[in-house]
Short mmCIF file of C-alpha atoms in Angstrom, two decimals:
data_model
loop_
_atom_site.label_atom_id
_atom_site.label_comp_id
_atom_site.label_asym_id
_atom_site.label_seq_id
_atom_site.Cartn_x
_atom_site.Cartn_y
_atom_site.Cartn_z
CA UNK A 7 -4.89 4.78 -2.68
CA UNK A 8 -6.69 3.74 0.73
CA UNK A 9 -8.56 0.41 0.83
CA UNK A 10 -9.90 -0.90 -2.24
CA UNK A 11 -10.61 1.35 -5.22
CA UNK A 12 -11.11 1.48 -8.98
CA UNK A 13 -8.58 2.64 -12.15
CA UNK A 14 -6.61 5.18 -11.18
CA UNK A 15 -7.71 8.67 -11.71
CA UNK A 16 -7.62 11.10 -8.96
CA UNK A 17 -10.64 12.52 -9.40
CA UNK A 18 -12.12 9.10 -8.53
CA UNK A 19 -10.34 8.29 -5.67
CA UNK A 20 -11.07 11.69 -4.00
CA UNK A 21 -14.63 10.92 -4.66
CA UNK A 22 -14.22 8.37 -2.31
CA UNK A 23 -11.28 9.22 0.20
CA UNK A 24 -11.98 12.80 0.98
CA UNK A 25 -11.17 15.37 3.49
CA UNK A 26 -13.55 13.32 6.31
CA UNK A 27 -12.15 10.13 5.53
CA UNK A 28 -8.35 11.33 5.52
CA UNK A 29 -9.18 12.68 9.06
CA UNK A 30 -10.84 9.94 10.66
CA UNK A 31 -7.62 7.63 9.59
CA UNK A 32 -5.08 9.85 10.97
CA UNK A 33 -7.58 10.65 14.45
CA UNK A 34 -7.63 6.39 14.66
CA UNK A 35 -4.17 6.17 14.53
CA UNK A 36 -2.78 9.48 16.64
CA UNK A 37 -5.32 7.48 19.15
CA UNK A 38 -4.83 4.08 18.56
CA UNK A 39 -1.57 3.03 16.59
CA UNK A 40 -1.23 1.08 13.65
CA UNK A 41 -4.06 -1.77 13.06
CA UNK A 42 -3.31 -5.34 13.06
CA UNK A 43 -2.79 -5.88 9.63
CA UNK A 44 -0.18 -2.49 9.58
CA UNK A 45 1.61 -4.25 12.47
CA UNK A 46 2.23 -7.35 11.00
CA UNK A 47 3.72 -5.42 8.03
CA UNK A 48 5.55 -3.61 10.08
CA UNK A 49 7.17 -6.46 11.76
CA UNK A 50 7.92 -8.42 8.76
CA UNK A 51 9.22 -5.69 7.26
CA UNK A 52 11.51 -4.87 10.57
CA UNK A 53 12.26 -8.68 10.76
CA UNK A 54 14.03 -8.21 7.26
CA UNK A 55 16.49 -5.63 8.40
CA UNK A 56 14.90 -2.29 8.52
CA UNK A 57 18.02 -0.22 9.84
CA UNK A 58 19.34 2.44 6.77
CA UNK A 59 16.43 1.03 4.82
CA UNK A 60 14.62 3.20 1.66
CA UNK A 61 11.07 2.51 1.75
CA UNK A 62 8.46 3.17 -1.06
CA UNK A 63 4.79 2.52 -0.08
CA UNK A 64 2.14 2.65 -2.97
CA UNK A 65 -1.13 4.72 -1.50
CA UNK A 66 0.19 4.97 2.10
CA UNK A 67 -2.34 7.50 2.93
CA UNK A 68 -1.97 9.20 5.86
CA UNK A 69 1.79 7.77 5.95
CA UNK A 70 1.36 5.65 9.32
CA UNK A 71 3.26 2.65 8.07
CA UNK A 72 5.82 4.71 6.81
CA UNK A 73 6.13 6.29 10.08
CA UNK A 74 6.41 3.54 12.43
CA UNK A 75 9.46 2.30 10.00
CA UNK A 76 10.98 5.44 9.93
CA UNK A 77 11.07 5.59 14.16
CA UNK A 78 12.51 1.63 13.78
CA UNK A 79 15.42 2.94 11.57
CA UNK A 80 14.33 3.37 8.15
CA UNK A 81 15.96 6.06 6.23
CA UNK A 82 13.92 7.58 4.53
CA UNK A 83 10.25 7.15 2.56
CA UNK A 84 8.54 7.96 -0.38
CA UNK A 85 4.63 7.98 -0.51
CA UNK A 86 3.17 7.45 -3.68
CA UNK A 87 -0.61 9.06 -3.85
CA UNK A 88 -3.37 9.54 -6.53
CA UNK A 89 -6.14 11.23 -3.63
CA UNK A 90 -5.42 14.52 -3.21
CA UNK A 91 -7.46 14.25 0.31
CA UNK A 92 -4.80 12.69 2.62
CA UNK A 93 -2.00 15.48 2.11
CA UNK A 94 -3.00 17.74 4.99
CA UNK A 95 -3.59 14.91 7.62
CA UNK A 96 -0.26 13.23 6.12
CA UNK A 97 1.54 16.84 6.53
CA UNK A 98 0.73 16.87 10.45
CA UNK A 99 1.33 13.47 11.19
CA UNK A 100 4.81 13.89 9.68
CA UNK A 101 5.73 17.48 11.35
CA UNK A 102 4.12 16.40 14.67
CA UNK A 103 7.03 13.19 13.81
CA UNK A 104 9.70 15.48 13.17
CA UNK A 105 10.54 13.34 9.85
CA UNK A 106 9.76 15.99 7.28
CA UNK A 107 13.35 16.17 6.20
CA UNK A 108 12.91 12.21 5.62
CA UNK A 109 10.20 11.74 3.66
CA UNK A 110 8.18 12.72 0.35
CA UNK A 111 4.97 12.51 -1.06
CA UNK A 112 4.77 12.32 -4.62
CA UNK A 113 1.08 13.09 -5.95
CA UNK A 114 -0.54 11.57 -9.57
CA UNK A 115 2.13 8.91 -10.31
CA UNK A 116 0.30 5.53 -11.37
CA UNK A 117 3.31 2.89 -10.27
CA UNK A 118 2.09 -0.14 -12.60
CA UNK A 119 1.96 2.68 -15.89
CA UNK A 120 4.92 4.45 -14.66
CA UNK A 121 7.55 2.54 -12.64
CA UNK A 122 10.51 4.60 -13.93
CA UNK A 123 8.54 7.62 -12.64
CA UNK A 124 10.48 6.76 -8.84
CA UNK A 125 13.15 5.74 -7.74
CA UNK A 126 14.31 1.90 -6.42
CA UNK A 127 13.86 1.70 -2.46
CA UNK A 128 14.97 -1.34 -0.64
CA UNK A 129 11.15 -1.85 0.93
CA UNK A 130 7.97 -1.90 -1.27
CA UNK A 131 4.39 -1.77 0.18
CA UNK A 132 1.60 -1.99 -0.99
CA UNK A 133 -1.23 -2.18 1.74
CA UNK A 134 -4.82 -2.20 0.97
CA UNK A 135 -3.92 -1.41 -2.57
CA UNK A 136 -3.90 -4.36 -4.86
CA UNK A 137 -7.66 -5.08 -4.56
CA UNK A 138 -7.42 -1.02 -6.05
CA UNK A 139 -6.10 -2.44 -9.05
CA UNK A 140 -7.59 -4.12 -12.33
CA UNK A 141 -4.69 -5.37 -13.54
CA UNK A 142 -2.66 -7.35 -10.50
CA UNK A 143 0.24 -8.48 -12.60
CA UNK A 144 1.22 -4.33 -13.76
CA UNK A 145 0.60 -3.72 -10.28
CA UNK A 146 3.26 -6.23 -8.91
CA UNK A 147 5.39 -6.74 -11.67
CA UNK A 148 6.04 -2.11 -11.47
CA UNK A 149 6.34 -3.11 -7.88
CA UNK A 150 8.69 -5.93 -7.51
CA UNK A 151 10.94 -4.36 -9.85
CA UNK A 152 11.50 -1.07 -7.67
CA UNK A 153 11.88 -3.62 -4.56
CA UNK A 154 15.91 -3.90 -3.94
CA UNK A 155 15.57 -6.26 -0.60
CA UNK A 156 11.70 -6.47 0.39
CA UNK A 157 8.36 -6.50 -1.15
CA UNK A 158 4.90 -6.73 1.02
CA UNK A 159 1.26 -6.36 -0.10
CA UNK A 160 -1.91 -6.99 1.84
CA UNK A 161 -5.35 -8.36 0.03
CA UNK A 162 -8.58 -9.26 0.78
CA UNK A 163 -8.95 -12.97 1.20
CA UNK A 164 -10.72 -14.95 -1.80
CA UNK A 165 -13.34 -16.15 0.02
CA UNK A 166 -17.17 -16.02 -1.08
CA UNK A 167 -17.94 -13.58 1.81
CA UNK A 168 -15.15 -11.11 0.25
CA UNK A 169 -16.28 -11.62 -3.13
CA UNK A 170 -19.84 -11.45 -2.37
CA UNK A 171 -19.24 -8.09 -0.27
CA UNK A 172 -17.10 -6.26 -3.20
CA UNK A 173 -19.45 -7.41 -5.73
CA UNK A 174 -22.44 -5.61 -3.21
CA UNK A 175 -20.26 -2.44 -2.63
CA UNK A 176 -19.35 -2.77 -6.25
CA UNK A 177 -23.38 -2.88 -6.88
CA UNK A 178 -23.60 0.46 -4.81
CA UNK A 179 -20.84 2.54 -6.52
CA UNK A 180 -22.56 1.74 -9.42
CA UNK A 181 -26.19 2.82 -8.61
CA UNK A 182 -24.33 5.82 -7.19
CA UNK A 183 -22.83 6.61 -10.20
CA UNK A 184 -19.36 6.21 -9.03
CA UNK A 185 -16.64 5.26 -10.68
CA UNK A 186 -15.01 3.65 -7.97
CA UNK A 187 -14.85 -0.44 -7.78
CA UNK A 188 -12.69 -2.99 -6.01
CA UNK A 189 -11.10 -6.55 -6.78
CA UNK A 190 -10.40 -9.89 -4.69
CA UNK A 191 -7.54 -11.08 -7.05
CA UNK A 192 -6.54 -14.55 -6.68
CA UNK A 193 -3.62 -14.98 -3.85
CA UNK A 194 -1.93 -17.93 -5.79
CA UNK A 195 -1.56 -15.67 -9.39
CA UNK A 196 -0.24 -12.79 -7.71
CA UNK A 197 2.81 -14.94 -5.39
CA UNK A 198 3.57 -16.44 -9.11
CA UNK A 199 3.95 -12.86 -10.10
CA UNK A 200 6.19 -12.38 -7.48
CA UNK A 201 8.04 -15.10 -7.74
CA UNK A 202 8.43 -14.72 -11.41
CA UNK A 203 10.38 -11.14 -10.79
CA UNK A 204 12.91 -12.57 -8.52
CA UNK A 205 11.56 -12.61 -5.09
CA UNK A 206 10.95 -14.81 -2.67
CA UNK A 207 7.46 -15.36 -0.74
CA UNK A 208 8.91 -16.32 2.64
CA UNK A 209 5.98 -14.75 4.84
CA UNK A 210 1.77 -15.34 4.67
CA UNK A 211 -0.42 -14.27 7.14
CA UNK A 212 -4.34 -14.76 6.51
CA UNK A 213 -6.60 -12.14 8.45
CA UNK A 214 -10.18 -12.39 8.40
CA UNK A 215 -10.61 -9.07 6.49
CA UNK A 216 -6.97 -8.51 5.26
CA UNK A 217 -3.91 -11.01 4.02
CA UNK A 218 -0.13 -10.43 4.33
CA UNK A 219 2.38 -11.83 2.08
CA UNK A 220 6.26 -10.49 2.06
CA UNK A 221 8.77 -11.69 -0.33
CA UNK A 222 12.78 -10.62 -0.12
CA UNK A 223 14.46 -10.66 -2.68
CA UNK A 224 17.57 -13.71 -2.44
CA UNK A 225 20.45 -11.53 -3.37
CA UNK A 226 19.89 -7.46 -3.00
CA UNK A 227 19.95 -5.71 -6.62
CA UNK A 228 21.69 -2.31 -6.26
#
């Protein structure tokens, strides 16, 4: 469930994330590392205790942020994913790791309809996913409950130059006949949603293409 993307349905998102795609994120990353926006994740994630830590990540991908967690002491992690096109990048990324035994990848399971589908981990993510999503409040409100300590999402800033741009590449799916569409949800309603599940928005970080905000939960849940 890679960048921004329309109601879930696998077929759709493979439309869009395919073999070619899958490849040119994993080739970026063997190359480069995580991007800006997956480091500051990762750090606020790390900065909240990261050491023995379950982590769940909603349309990881390739896995990278999972993997970069994993080598700063995470458990274990569970990748949720509705594209079929990602597995066989995600597959060598992980064995070329040596974390196979540490995490799984759990194909067709729609969080926000499904929550009880997987299990609690102590770190959520959701990166590059919300904007996927219609309906925000599902989204977080599936999320936030499976969050035991941490819960981070990125989105696209609400500016006009976001909105204008999703509405264009919105325009394009459509005249292409695809399915596929993306949403700049507003930043305000989807903290209250947050907040109204029992965490805590302690971090925000605005990126030109790509916002942060992490939330902790006050007092862990088991």
């Amino acid at each position: 469930m890679d960048d921004c993307c329309g109601v879930p349905d696998a077929g759709r998102y493979d439309a869009v994330f395919g073999a070619r795609f899958a490849r040119d994120v994993a080739r970026r990353y063997r190359r480069r590392g995580l991007t800006g926006t997956e480091r500051r994740i990762v750090d606020f994630v790390t900065a909240t205790g990261i050491d023995g830590a379950s982590v769940l990540e909603v349309g990881g991908g390739v896995g990278e942020i999972q993997l970069e967690l994993l080598s700063r002491g995470a458990s274990s992690a569970v990748n949720l994913e509705l594209s079929h096109a990602y597995e066989a990048e995600a597959t060598a990324l992980i064995t070329r790791a040596g974390v196979a035994d540490r995490v799984t990848r759990l194909l067709g399971i729609d969080l926000a309809r499904a929550p009880e589908a997987v299990e609690r981990a102590d770190v959520v993510i959701l990166h590059r996913v919300v904007c996927c999503y219609p309906d925000y409040e599902l989204l977080l409100a599936a999320a936030a409950g499976r969050a035991r300590q941490t819960l981070v999402f990125s989105h696209p800033p609400r500016s006009w130059l976001t909105r204008w741009g999703v509405a264009f590449e919105n325009l394009m799916f459509r005249m292409g006949r695809q399915s596929y569409r993306g949403f700049v949800h507003p930043p305000e309603a989807m903290i209250d949603v947050v907040r109204r599940h029992g965490l805590d928005p302690t971090f925000r970080s605005r990126g030109f293409a790509w916002s942060v905000i992490g939330a902790t939960r006050p007092q862990a849940v088991a």
